[in-house]
XYZ file of C-alpha atoms in Angstrom:
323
model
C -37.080 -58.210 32.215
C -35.976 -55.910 29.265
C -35.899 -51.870 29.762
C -38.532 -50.508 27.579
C -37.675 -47.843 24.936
C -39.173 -44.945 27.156
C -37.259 -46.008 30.236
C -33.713 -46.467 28.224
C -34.539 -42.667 26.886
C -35.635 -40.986 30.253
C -32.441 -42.810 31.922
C -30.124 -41.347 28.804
C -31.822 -38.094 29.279
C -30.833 -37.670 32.684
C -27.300 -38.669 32.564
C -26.538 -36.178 29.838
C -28.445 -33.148 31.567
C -26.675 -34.212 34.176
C -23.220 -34.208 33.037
C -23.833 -30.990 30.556
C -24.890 -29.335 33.657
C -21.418 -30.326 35.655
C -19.351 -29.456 32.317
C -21.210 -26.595 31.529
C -21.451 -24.659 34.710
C -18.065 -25.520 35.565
C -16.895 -23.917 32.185
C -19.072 -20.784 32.439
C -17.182 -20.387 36.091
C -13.729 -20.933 35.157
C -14.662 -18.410 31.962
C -16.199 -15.956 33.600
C -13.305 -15.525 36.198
C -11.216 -14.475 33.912
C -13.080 -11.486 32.260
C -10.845 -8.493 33.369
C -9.618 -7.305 30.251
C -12.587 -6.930 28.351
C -14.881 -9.331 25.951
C -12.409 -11.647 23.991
C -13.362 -13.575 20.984
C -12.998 -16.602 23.208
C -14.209 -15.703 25.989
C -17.834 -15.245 23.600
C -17.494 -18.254 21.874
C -17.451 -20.404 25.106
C -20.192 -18.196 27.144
C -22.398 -19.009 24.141
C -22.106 -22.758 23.498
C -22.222 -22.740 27.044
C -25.853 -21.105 26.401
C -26.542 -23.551 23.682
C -25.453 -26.609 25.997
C -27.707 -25.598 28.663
C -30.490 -24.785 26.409
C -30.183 -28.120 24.600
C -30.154 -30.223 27.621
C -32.599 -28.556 29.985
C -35.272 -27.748 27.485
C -34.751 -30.713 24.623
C -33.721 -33.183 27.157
C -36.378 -32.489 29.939
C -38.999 -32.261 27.428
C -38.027 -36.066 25.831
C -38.485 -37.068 29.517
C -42.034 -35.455 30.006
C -42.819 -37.416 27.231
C -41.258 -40.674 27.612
C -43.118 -40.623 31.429
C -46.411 -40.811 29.254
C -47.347 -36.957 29.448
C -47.755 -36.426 25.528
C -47.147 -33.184 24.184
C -49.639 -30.426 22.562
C -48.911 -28.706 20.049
C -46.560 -25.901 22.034
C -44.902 -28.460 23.114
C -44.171 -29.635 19.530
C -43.111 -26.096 18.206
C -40.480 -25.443 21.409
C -39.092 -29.528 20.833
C -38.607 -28.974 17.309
C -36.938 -25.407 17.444
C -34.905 -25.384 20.200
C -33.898 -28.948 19.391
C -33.001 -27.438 15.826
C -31.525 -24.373 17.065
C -29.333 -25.198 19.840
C -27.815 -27.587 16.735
C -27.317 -25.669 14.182
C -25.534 -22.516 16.787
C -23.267 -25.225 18.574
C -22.260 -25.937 14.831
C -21.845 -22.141 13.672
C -19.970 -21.569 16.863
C -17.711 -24.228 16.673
C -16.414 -23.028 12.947
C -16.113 -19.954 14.416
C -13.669 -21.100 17.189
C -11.904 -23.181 14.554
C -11.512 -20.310 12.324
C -10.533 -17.926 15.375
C -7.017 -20.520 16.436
C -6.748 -21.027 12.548
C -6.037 -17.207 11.998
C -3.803 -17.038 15.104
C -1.763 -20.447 13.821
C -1.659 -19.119 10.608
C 0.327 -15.897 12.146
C 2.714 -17.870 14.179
C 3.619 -19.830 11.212
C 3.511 -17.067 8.605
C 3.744 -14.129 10.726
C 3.124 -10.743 8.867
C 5.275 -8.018 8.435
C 1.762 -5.679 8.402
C -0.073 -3.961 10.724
C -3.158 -6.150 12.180
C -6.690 -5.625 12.880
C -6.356 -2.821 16.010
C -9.378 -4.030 17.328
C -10.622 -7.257 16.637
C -12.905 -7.397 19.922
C -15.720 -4.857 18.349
C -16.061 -7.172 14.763
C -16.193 -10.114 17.100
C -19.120 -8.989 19.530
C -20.966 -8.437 16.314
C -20.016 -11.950 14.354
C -21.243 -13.717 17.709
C -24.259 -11.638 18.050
C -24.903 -12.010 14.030
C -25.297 -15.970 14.211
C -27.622 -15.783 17.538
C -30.136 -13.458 15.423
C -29.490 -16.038 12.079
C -30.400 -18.994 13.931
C -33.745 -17.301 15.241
C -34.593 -15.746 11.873
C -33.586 -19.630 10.228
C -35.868 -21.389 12.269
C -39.245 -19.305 13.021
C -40.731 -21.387 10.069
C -40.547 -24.596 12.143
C -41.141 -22.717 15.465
C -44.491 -21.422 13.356
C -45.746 -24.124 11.014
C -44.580 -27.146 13.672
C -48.331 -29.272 14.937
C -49.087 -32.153 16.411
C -51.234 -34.145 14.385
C -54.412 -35.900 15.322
C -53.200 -39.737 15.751
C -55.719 -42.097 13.975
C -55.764 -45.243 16.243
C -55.428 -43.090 19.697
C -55.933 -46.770 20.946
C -53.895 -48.366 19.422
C -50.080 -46.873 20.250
C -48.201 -50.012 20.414
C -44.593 -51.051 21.916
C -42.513 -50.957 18.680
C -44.467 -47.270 17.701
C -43.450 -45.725 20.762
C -39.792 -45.877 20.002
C -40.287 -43.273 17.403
C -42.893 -41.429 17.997
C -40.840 -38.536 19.941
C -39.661 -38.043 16.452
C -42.461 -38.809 14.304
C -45.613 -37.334 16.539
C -44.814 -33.512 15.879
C -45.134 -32.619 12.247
C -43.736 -29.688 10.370
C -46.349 -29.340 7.130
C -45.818 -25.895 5.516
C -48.872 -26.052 3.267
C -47.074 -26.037 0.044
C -44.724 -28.860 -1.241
C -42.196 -26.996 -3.021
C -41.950 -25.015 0.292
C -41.070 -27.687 2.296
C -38.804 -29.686 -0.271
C -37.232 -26.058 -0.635
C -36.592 -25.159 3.095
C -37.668 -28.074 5.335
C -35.635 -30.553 3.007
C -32.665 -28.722 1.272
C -32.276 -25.666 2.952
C -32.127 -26.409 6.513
C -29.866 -29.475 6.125
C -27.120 -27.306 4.006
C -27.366 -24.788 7.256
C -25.730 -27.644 8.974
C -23.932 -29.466 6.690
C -22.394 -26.636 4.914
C -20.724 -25.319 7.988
C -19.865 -28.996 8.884
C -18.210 -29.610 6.155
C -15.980 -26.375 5.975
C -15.098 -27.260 9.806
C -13.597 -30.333 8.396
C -11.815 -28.680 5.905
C -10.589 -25.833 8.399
C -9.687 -28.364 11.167
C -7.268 -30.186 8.663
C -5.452 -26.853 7.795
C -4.995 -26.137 10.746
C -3.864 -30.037 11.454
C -1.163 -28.853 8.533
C -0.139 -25.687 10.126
C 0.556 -27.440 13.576
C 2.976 -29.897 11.317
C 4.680 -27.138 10.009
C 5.454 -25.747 13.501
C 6.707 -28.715 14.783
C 9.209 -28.209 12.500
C 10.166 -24.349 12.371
C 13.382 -23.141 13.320
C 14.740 -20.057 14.282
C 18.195 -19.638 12.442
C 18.275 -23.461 12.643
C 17.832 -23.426 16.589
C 14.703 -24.229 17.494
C 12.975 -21.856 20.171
C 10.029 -23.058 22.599
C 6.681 -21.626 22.050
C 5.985 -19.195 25.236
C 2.436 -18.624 27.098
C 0.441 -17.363 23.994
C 1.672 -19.168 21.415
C 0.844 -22.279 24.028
C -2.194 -21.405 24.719
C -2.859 -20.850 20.056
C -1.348 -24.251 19.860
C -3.585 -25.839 22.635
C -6.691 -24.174 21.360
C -5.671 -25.679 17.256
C -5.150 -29.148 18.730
C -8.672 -29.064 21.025
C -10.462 -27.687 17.944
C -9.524 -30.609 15.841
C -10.521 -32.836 18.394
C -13.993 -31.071 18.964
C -14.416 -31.186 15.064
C -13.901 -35.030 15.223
C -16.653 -35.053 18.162
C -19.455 -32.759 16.569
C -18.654 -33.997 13.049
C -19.651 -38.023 13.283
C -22.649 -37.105 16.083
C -24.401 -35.090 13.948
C -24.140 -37.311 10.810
C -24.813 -40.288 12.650
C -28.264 -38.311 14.410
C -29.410 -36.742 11.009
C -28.744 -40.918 8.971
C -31.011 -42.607 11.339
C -33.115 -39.873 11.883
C -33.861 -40.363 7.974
C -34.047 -43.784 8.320
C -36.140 -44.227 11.934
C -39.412 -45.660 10.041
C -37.444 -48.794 9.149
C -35.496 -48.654 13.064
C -38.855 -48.168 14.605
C -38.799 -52.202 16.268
C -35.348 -51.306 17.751
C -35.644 -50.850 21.727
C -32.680 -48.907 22.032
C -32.800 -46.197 19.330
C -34.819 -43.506 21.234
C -31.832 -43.761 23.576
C -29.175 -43.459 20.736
C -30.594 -40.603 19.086
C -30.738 -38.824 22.370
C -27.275 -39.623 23.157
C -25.942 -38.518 19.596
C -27.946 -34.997 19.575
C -26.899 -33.831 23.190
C -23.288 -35.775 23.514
C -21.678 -33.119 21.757
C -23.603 -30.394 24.690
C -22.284 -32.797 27.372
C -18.614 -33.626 26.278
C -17.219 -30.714 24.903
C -17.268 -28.460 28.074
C -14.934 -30.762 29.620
C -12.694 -30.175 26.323
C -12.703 -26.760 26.298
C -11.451 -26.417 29.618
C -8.490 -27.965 28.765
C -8.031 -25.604 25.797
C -5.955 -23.454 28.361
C -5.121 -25.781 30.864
C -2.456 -24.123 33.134
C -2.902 -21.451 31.045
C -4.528 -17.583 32.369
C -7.198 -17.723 29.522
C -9.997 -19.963 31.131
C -8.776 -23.082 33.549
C -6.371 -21.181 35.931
C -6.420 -17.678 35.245
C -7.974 -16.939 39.005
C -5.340 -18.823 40.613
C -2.724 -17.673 38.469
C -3.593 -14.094 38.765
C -3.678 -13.749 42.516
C -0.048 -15.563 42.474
C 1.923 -14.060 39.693
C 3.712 -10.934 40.815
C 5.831 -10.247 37.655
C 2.987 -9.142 35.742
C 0.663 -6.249 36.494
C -3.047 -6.799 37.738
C -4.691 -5.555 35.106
C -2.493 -7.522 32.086
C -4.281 -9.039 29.591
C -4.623 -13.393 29.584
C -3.232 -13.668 26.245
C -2.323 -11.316 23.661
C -3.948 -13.563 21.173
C -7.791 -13.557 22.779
């Protein structure tokens, strides 16, 4: 006997709540151990895609399952599916070109360092970048949270096999009562939000893919130095950004193609399951990438360990000069 579509989605569900929840709270430990020195850019960064993992997954996620176990949603349930869903997607995006763009600046120094004085304190324009996209996302999305309903179904009767693959996605409506409204924001507007930042990631990750080619081959006076703990640690972070970019960017575009064409997918068992699995993978994978960012480095994986057995450095020393 074949797993229906609702039992293939609650199943998915669960494994990915389950491993975001491993990834994730293992990731906001190893992070938050290492806040001595103050609030680096990182250190922000991580602590809030950890937020928008958790969010994702134990609202989004749980909610798919109430509804796949036959409870159907009203229409609060609607609005929260459709905004957090929304929201946790578009910050994990924002926050991801802003971790690219944070190692791309630091590569770019290594490789080009300035003769100049730098920014004295980067920390203060950082706690306000971070905080800037949290209040954009809200402000971006309180149309859908507002204007999101369930509609009335017309055959309450008649919800068949085949119709129940899609209706997760179909069943809550966003109508904003004017068309040019909705063709304006629901249709342009809040797919450039994403894409837009998408496709600069792309174009930032293969910069810095550039930059990392020129310092393989930099030489000091024709000897070639190693790299010591910070640059390490810049180098590590470039590498896992590219490789977070090439996670994030075919998930999303794969979610928001089939999303667009579910009507003519509806007779497919196993796409409820897909689509679940393409909006949260990114939530469940990454943590377990970004603590290798600084493996073995004092930034996030070791820095407890490391700090109670170094005695050449002083206790209160900064992880990384770079952070």
């Amino acid at each position: 006997m074949k797993p229906s579509a609702d039992a293939l989605e609650i199943i998915s569900c669960a494994v990915l709540i389950c491993v975001s929840l491993v990834g994730n709270t293992c990731l906001f430990y190893s992070t938050s151990k290492c806040i001595a020195g103050g609030l680096q850019t990182s250190f922000l960064l991580i602590i809030s895609l950890v937020l928008v993992h958790l969010t994702k997954n134990l609202v989004v996620n749980i909610l798919k399952i109430v509804y796949s176990s036959g409870i159907l949603l009203d229409s609060a349930g609607c609005k929260v599916l459709h905004f957090t869903a929304a929201l946790t997607t578009s910050l994990a995006i924002w926050f991801m070109l802003h971790f690219a763009l944070l190692y791309l600046r630091k590569l770019y120094q290594i490789v080009y360092p300035l003769s100049g004085a730098t920014n004295p304190d980067p920390q203060r324009y950082s706690l306000k970048g971070v905080s800037a996209l949290w209040v954009a996302g809200v402000a971006v999305y309180i149309p859908v949270l507002i204007y999101t309903r369930k509609p009335e179904p017309p055959n309450s009767g008649n919800d068949t096999g085949s119709l129940s693959t899609n209706r997760m996605y179909l069943g809550c409506l966003t109508g904003f009562g004017n068309d040019k409204v909705e063709l304006y924001y629901g249709k342009i507007f809040l797919v450039l939000v994403d894409i837009l930042p998408l496709v600069i990631l792309v174009f930032v990750c293969l910069w810095m893919a550039l930059l990392l080619s020129e310092k393989k081959k930099m030489t000091y006076g024709d000897i070639w130095i190693g790299d010591d703990d910070s640059e390490t640690e810049v180098l590590r972070g470039a590498k896992f950004s590219i490789l977070l970019m090439l996670l994030i960017a075919p998930l999303w575009v794969s979610h928001f193609v089939l999303v667009r064409f579910l009507k003519d997918l509806a007779t497919c068992v196993f796409i409820p399951a897909v689509l679940t699995a393409l909006s949260s993978g990114f939530s469940a994978l990454s943590p377990f990438l970004l603590m290798l960012v600084n493996y073995k480095m004092k930034l996030v994986s070791f820095c407890g360990v490391r700090q109670e057995k170094s005695t050449t450095q002083p206790a209160d020393a900064i992880p990384s000069p770079y952070a």
